[in-house]
Coordinates of C-alpha atoms in Angstrom, one line a residue:
X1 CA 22.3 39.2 4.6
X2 CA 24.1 41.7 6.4
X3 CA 28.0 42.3 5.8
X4 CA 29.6 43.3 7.8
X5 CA 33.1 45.0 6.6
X6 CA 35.9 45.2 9.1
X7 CA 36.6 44.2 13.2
X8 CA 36.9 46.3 15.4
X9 CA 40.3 45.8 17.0
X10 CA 38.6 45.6 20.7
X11 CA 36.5 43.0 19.3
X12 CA 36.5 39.8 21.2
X13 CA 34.8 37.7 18.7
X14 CA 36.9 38.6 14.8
X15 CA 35.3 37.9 11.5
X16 CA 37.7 35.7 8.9
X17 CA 38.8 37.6 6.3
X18 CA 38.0 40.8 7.2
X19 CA 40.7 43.9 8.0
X20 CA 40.5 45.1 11.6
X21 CA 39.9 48.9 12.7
X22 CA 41.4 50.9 14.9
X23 CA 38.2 51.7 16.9
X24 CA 39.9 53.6 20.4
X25 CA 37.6 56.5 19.6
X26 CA 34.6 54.0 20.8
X27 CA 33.7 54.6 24.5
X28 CA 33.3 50.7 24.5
X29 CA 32.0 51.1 28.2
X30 CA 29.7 53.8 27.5
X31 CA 26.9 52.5 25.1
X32 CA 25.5 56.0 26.1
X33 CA 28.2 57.7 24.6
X34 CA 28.3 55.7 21.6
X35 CA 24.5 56.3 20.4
X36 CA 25.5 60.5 21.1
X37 CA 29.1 59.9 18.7
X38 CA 26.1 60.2 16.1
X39 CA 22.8 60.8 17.1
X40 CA 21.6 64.0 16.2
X41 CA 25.2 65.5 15.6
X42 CA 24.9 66.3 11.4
X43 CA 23.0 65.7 8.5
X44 CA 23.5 61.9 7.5
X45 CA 24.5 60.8 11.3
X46 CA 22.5 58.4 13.3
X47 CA 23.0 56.5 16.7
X48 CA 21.5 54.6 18.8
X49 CA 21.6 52.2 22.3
X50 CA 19.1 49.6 23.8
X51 CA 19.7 47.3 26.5
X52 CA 19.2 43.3 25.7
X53 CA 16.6 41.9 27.3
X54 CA 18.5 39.0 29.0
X55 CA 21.4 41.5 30.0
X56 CA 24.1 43.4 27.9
X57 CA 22.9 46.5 25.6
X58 CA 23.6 47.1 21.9
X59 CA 25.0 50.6 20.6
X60 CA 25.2 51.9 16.9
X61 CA 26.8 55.5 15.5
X62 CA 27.7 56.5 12.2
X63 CA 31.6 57.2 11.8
X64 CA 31.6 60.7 11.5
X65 CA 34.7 60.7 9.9
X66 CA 34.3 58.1 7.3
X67 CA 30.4 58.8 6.9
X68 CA 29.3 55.6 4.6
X69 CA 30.0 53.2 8.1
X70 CA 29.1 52.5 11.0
X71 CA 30.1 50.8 14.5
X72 CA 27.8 47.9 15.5
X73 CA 28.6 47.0 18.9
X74 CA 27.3 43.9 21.3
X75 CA 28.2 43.8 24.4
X76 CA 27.1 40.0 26.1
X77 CA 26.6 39.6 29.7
X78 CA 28.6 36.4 29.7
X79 CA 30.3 36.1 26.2
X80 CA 31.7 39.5 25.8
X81 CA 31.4 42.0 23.3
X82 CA 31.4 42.1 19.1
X83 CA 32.4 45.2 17.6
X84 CA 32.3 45.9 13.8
X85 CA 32.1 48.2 11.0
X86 CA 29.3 47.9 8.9
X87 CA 27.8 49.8 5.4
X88 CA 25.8 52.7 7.8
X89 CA 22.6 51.8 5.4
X90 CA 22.6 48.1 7.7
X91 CA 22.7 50.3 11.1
X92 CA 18.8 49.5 11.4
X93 CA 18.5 46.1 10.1
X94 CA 21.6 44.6 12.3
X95 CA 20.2 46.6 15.1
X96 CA 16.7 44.4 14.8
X97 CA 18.6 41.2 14.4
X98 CA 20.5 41.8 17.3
X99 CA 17.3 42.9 19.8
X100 CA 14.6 40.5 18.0
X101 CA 15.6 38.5 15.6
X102 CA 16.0 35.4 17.9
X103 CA 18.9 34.6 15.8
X104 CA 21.9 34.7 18.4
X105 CA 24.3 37.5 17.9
X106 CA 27.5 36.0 16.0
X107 CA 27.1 35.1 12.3
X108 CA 29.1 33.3 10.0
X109 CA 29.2 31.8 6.8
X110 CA 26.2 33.6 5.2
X111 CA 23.4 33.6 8.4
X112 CA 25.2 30.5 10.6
X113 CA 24.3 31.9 13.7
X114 CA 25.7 31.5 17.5
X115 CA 23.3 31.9 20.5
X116 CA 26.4 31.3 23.2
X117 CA 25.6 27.6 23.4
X118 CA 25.3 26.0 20.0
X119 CA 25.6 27.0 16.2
X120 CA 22.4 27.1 14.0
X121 CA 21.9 27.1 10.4
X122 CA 20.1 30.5 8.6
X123 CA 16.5 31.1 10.0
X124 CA 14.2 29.7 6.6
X125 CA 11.5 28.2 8.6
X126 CA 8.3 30.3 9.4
X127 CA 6.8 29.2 12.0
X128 CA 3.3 31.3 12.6
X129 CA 2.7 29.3 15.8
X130 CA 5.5 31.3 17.6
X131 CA 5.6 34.0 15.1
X132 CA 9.5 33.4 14.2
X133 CA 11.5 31.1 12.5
X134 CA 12.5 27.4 13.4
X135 CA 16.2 26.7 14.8
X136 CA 17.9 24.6 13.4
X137 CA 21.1 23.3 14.9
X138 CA 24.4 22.0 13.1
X139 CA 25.3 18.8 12.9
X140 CA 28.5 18.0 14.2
X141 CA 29.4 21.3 14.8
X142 CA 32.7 22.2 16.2
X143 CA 33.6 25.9 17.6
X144 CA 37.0 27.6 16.2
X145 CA 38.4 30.1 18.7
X146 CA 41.1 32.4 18.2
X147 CA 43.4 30.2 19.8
X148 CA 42.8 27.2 17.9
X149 CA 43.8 29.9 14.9
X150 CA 46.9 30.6 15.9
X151 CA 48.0 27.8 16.8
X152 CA 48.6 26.6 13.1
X153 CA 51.8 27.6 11.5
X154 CA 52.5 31.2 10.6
X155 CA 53.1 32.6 7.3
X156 CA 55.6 35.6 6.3
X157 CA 53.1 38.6 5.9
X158 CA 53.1 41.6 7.4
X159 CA 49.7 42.7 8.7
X160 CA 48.5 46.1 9.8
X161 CA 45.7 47.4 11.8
X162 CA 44.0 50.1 9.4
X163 CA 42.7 53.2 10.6
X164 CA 38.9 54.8 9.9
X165 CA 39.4 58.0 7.9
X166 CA 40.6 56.5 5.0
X167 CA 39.0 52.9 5.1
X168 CA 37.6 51.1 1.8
X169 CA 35.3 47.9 2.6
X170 CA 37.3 45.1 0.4
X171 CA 35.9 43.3 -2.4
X172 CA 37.6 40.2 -1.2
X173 CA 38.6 38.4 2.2
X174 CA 42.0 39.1 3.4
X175 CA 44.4 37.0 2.7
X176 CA 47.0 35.7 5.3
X177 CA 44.8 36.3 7.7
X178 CA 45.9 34.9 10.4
X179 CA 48.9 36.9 10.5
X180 CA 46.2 40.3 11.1
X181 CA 44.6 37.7 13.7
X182 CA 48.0 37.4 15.2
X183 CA 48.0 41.2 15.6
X184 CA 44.9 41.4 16.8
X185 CA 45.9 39.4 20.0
X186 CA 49.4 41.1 20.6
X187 CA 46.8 44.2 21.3
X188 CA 45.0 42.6 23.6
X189 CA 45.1 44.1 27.0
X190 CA 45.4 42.1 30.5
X191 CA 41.9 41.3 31.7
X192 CA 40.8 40.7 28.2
X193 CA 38.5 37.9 27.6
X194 CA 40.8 34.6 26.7
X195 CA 41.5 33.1 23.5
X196 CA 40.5 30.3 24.0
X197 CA 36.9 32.2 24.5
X198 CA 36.9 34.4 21.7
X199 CA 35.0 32.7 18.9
X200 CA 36.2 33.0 15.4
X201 CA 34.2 30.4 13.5
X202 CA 32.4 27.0 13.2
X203 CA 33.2 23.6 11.2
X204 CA 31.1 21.5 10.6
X205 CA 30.8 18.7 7.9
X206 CA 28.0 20.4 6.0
X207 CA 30.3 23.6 5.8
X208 CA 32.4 21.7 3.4
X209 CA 33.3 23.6 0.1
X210 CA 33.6 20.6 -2.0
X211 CA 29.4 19.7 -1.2
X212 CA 28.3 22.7 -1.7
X213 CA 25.7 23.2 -4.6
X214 CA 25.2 25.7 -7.2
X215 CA 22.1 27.0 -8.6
X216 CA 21.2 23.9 -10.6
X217 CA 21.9 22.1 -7.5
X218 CA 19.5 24.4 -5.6
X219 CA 17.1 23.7 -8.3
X220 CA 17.6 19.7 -8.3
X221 CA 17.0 20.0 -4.5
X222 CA 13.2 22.1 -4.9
X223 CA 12.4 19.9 -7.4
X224 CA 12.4 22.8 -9.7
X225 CA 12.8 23.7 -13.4
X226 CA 16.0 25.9 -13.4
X227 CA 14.4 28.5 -15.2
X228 CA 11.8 28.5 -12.5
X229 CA 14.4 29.4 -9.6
X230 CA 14.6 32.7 -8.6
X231 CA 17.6 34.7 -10.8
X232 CA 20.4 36.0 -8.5
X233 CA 20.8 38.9 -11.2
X234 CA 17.6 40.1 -10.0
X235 CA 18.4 39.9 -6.0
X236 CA 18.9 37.8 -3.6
X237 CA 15.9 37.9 -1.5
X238 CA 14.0 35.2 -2.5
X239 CA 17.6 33.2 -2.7
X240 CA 18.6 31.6 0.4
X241 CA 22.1 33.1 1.7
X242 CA 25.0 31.7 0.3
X243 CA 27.7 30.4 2.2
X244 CA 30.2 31.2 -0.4
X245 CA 30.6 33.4 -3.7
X246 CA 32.6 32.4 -6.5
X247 CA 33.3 33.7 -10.1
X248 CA 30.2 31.1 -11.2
X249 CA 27.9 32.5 -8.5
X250 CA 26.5 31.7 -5.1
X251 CA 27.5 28.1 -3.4
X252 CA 24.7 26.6 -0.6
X253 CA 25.2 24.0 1.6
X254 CA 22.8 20.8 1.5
X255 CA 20.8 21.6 4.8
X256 CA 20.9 25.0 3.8
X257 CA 19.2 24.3 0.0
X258 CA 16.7 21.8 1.6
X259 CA 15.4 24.3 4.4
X260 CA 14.7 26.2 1.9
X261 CA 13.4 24.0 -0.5
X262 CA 11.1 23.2 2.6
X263 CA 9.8 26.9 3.1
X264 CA 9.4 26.9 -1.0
X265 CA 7.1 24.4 -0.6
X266 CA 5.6 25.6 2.1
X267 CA 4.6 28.9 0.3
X268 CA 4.0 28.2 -2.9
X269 CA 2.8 24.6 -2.3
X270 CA -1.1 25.3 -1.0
X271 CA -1.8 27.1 -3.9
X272 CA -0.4 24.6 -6.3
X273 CA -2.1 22.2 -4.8
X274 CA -5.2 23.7 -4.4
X275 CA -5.4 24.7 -8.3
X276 CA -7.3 24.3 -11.2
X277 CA -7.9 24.9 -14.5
X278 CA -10.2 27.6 -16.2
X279 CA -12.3 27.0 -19.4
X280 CA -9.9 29.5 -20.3
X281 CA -6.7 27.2 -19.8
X282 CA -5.2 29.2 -16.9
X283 CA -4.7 28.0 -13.8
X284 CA -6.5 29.8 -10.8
X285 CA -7.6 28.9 -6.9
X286 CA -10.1 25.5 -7.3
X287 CA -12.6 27.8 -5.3
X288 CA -12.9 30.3 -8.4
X289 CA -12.3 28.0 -10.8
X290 CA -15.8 26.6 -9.1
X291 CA -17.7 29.7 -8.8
X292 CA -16.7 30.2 -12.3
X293 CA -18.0 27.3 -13.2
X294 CA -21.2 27.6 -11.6
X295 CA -22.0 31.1 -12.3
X296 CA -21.5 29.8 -16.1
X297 CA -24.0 27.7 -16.0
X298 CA -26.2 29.8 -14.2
X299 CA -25.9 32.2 -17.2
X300 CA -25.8 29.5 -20.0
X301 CA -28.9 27.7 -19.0
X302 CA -30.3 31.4 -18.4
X303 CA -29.6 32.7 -21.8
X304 CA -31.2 29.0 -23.2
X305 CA -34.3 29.6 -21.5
X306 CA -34.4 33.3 -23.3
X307 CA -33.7 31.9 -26.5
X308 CA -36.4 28.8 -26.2
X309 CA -39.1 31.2 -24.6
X310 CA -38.0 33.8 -27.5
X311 CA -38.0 36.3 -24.7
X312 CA -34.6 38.1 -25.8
X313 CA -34.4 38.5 -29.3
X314 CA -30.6 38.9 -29.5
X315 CA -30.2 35.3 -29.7
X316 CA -33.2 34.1 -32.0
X317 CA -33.6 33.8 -35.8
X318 CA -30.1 32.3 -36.7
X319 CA -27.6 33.6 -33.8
X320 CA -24.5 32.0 -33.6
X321 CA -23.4 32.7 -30.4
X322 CA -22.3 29.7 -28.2
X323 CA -23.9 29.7 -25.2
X324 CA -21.3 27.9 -23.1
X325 CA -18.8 30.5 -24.2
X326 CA -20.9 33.5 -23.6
X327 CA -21.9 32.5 -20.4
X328 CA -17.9 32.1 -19.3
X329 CA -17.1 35.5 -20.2
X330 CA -20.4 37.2 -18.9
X331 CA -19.5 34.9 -15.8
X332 CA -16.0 35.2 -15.4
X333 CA -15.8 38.9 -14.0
X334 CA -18.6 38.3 -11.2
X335 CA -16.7 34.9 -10.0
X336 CA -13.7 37.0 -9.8
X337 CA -15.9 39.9 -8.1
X338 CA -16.8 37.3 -5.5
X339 CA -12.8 36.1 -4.6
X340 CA -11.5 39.2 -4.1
X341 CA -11.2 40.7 -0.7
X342 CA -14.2 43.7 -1.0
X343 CA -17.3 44.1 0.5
X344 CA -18.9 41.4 -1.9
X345 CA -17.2 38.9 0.6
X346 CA -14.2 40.4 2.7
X347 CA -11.9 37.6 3.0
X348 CA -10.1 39.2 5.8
X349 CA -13.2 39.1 7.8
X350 CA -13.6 35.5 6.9
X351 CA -10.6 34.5 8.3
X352 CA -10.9 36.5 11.3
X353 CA -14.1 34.7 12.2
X354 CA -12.6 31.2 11.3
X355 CA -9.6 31.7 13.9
X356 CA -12.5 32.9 16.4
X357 CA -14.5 30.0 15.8
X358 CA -12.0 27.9 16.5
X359 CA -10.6 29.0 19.7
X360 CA -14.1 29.6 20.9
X361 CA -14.1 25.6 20.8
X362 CA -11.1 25.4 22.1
X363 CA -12.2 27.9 25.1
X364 CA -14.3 25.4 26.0
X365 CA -12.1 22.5 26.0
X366 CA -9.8 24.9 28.3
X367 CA -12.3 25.6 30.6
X368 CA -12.9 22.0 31.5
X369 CA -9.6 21.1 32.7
X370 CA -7.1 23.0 34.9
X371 CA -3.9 21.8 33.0
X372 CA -3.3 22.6 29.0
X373 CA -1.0 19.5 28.5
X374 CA -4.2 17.0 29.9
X375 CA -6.6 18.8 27.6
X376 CA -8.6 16.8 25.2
X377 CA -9.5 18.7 22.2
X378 CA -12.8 18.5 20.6
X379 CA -13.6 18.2 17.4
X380 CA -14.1 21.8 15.0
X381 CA -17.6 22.3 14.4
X382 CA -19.0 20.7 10.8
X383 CA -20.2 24.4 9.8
X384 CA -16.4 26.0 10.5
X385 CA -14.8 23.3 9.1
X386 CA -16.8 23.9 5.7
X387 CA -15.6 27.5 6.0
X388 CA -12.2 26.4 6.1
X389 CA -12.7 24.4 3.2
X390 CA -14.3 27.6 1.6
X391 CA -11.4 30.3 2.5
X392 CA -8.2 27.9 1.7
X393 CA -10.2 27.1 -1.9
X394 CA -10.3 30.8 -3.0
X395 CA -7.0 32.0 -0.5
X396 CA -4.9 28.7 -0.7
X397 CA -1.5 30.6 -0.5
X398 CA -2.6 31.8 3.1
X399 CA -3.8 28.6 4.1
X400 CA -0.3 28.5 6.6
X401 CA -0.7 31.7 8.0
X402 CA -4.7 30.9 8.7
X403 CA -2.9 27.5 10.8
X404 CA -0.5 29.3 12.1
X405 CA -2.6 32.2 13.5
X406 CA -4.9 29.7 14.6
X407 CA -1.8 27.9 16.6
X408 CA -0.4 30.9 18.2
X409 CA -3.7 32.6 19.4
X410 CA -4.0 28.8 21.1
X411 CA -0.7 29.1 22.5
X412 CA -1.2 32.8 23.6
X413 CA -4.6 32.3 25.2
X414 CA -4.8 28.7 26.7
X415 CA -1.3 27.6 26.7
X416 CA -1.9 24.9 24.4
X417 CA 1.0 23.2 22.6
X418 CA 0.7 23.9 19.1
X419 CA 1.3 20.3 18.2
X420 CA -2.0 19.1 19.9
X421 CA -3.7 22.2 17.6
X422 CA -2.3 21.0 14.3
X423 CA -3.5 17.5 15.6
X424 CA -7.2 19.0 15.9
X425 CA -7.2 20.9 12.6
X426 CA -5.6 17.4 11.2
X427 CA -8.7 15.2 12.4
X428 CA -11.9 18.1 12.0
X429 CA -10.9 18.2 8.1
X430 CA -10.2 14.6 7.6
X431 CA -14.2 14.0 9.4
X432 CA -15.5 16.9 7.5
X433 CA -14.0 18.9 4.9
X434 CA -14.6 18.3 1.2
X435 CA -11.2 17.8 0.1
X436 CA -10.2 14.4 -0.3
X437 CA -8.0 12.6 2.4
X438 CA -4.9 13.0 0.3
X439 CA -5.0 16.6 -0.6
X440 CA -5.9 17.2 2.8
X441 CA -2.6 15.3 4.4
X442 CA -0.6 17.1 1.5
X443 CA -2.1 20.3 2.4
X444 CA -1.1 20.2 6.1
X445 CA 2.1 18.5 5.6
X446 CA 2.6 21.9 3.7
X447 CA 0.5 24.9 6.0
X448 CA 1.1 23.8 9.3
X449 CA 3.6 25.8 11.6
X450 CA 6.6 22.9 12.2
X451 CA 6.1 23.3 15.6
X452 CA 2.3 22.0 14.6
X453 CA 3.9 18.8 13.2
X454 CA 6.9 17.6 15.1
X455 CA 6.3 15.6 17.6
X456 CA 6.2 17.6 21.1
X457 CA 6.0 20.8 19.5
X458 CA 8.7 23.2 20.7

């Protein structure tokens, strides 16, 4: 996650807890101006301007006098602008948020995102269908505004608007600070956007500290070992973002822990699922666990028929050598040979034909009717649906994105909803794939884009 450091003190949308900075050397009106602050002006500086596709522009410079910042500024056709300081290495990575991450443009409590209409919890989801993730709104969410701020009681602090040159990011939120809020607003010029429009932060019932959980809460949720959750020690990436630190460690709310539980799942699930075990006691993708197993005996009953005919005299006149566990080893490198994406058999190409396969069916279907919602799907062929059966046995982890490609090219091309697509892929594997009806319900409760499952898509 993305943190940023101070306000700028033109902002019309502050951050709790953080300073605010004087920022009159912005051209606030000039995004223009703001990208040439930096771009191109010195080793080190960067900037940068793009206009939003539904109105407004973004703008990003490097401080050129306090070089490890930068200004981040949005400017909203209809909900004003946000201006902050950020660490200058998040320049890039705020500036895709902002233009593509589909992820509104205000965020609080550790990815809580605003789109100008409703708060959403952190993006977890995939969803390959669309290629983004799934929103998911708050429940109960209620929208704090700077007015709603300062309208409790003051306390006796003396605030201070702090100036570039010399700025440290803190450690630790500021406190009293409603007191710098309070400052903030006696700056305000006339014309300014209202309080009672300048959005400061969200309650909601699943925001409360006291139900937040801790790792072995996060764990309890996944229906994980603890030792098998990622380590925060180690990074946060495969962590969802916390909503708050304390001296103990990251705190998650509930919906926050079970999205990601949910994308766990969805990840690692497939592969789990689709598992089994080697004569060697590992576990490995059922497909080579079966090649294995077959190429084994292949060799095995090979080597008896040497050793009967007396054709290979390594293994007459008093060998010892066990056949079975010969033929594993001699076996186990060509099984493997066969599973990995070469030449042998390029999985990549196999996919590539299975999500071709499909939609040529479904170019069919589309070309019978004139309206994608009427459409009546038919069935997958028997001979695709096998090589589905084969890829997801030796590829299980990319059994979703297989789905999901397969539900966004359907989207794309024929303007079918993705919902009627998972419903296909649900009823061509139950009439013809191999796996049993249960592993196959488990399996697309787990790979399918959400948007493939809930009823009415998106």
């Amino acid at each position: 996650m993305i943190q940023p450091v101070a306000n700028g003190l033109r902002t019309d949308h502050p951050i709790p807890g953080l300073p605010f900075i004087n920022d009159e050397r912005l051209p606030l009106d000039n995004p223009d101006a703001i990208e040439r602050t930096g771009r191109n002006q010195g080793e080190g500086l960067w900037g940068r301007t793009d206009r939003l596709r539904g109105g407004g522009w973004v703008a990003f410079t490097t401080e050129t006098k306090n070089r490890d910042y930068a200004w981040a500024v949005h400017q909203h056709p209809e909900h004003g602008r946000t201006v902050l300081l950020i660490h200058d290495r998040d320049m890039s990575s705020l500036h895709h948020n902002w233009m593509y991450g589909g992820n509104g443009f205000l965020y609080r409590h550790g990815g809580y995102w605003w789109d100008g209409t409703c708060w959403y919890r952190p993006q977890q989801i995939v969803d390959h269908a669309y290629e983004s993730y799934e929103a998911r709104a708050v429940a109960d969410a209620v929208t704090i505004t700077a007015i709603d701020v300062l309208a409790r009681p003051a306390m006796s602090h003396t605030a201070r608007v702090a100036k570039i040159a010399d700025f440290t990011a803190l450690e630790e939120p500021l406190p009293h600070w409603r007191e710098h809020l309070a400052l903030w607003a006696s700056h305000r010029k006339p014309g300014s956007r209202p309080l009672d429009q300048c959005i400061v932060d969200l309650q909601a019932p699943e925001l409360d500290p006291a139900c937040f959980v801790d790792r072995a809460g996060l764990a309890q949720i996944a229906e994980l070992e603890l030792k098998d959750l990622p380590d925060p020690k180690h990074g946060r990436k495969d962590l969802p973002p916390p909503q708050a630190e304390t001296a103990e460690g990251p705190r998650w709310s509930r919906p926050v822990a079970r999205d990601w539980a949910e994308q766990y799942h969805r990840t690692h699930g497939p592969k789990k699922l689709l598992s089994a075990t080697t004569t060697f006691g590992t576990d490995q993708p059922r497909g080579l666990v079966d090649d294995h197993n077959r190429l084994t005996k292949i060799i095995a009953d090979s080597l008896q028929d040497a050793e009967d005919g007396k054709k290979n005299r390594l293994f007459t006149r008093g060998s010892s050598t066990n056949h079975e566990e010969l033929a594993a080893h001699l076996a186990w490198w060509p099984a493997v040979a066969i599973n990995d994406d070469t030449d042998f058999i390029p999985l990549t190409a196999v996919r590539t034909t299975i999500v071709e396969a499909v939609l040529g069916g479904l170019a069919r279907d589309a070309k019978d009717t004139d309206d994608s919602k009427d459409v009546i799907l038919g069935d997958i062929r028997r001979d695709v649906v096998r090589l589905i059966d084969w890829y997801i046995l030796r590829e299980p982890q990319l059994a979703p994105a297989l789905f999901g490609e397969i539900c966004l090219d359907a989207r794309l091309r024929f303007g079918f909803d993705p919902k009627d697509v998972g419903d296909l892929l649900r009823r061509s594997l139950h009439l013809d794939s191999g796996l049993d009806r249960q592993t196959i319900k488990a399996l697309l409760d787990l790979a399918l884009p959400p948007s493939a499952r809930s009823t009415g898509g998106r």
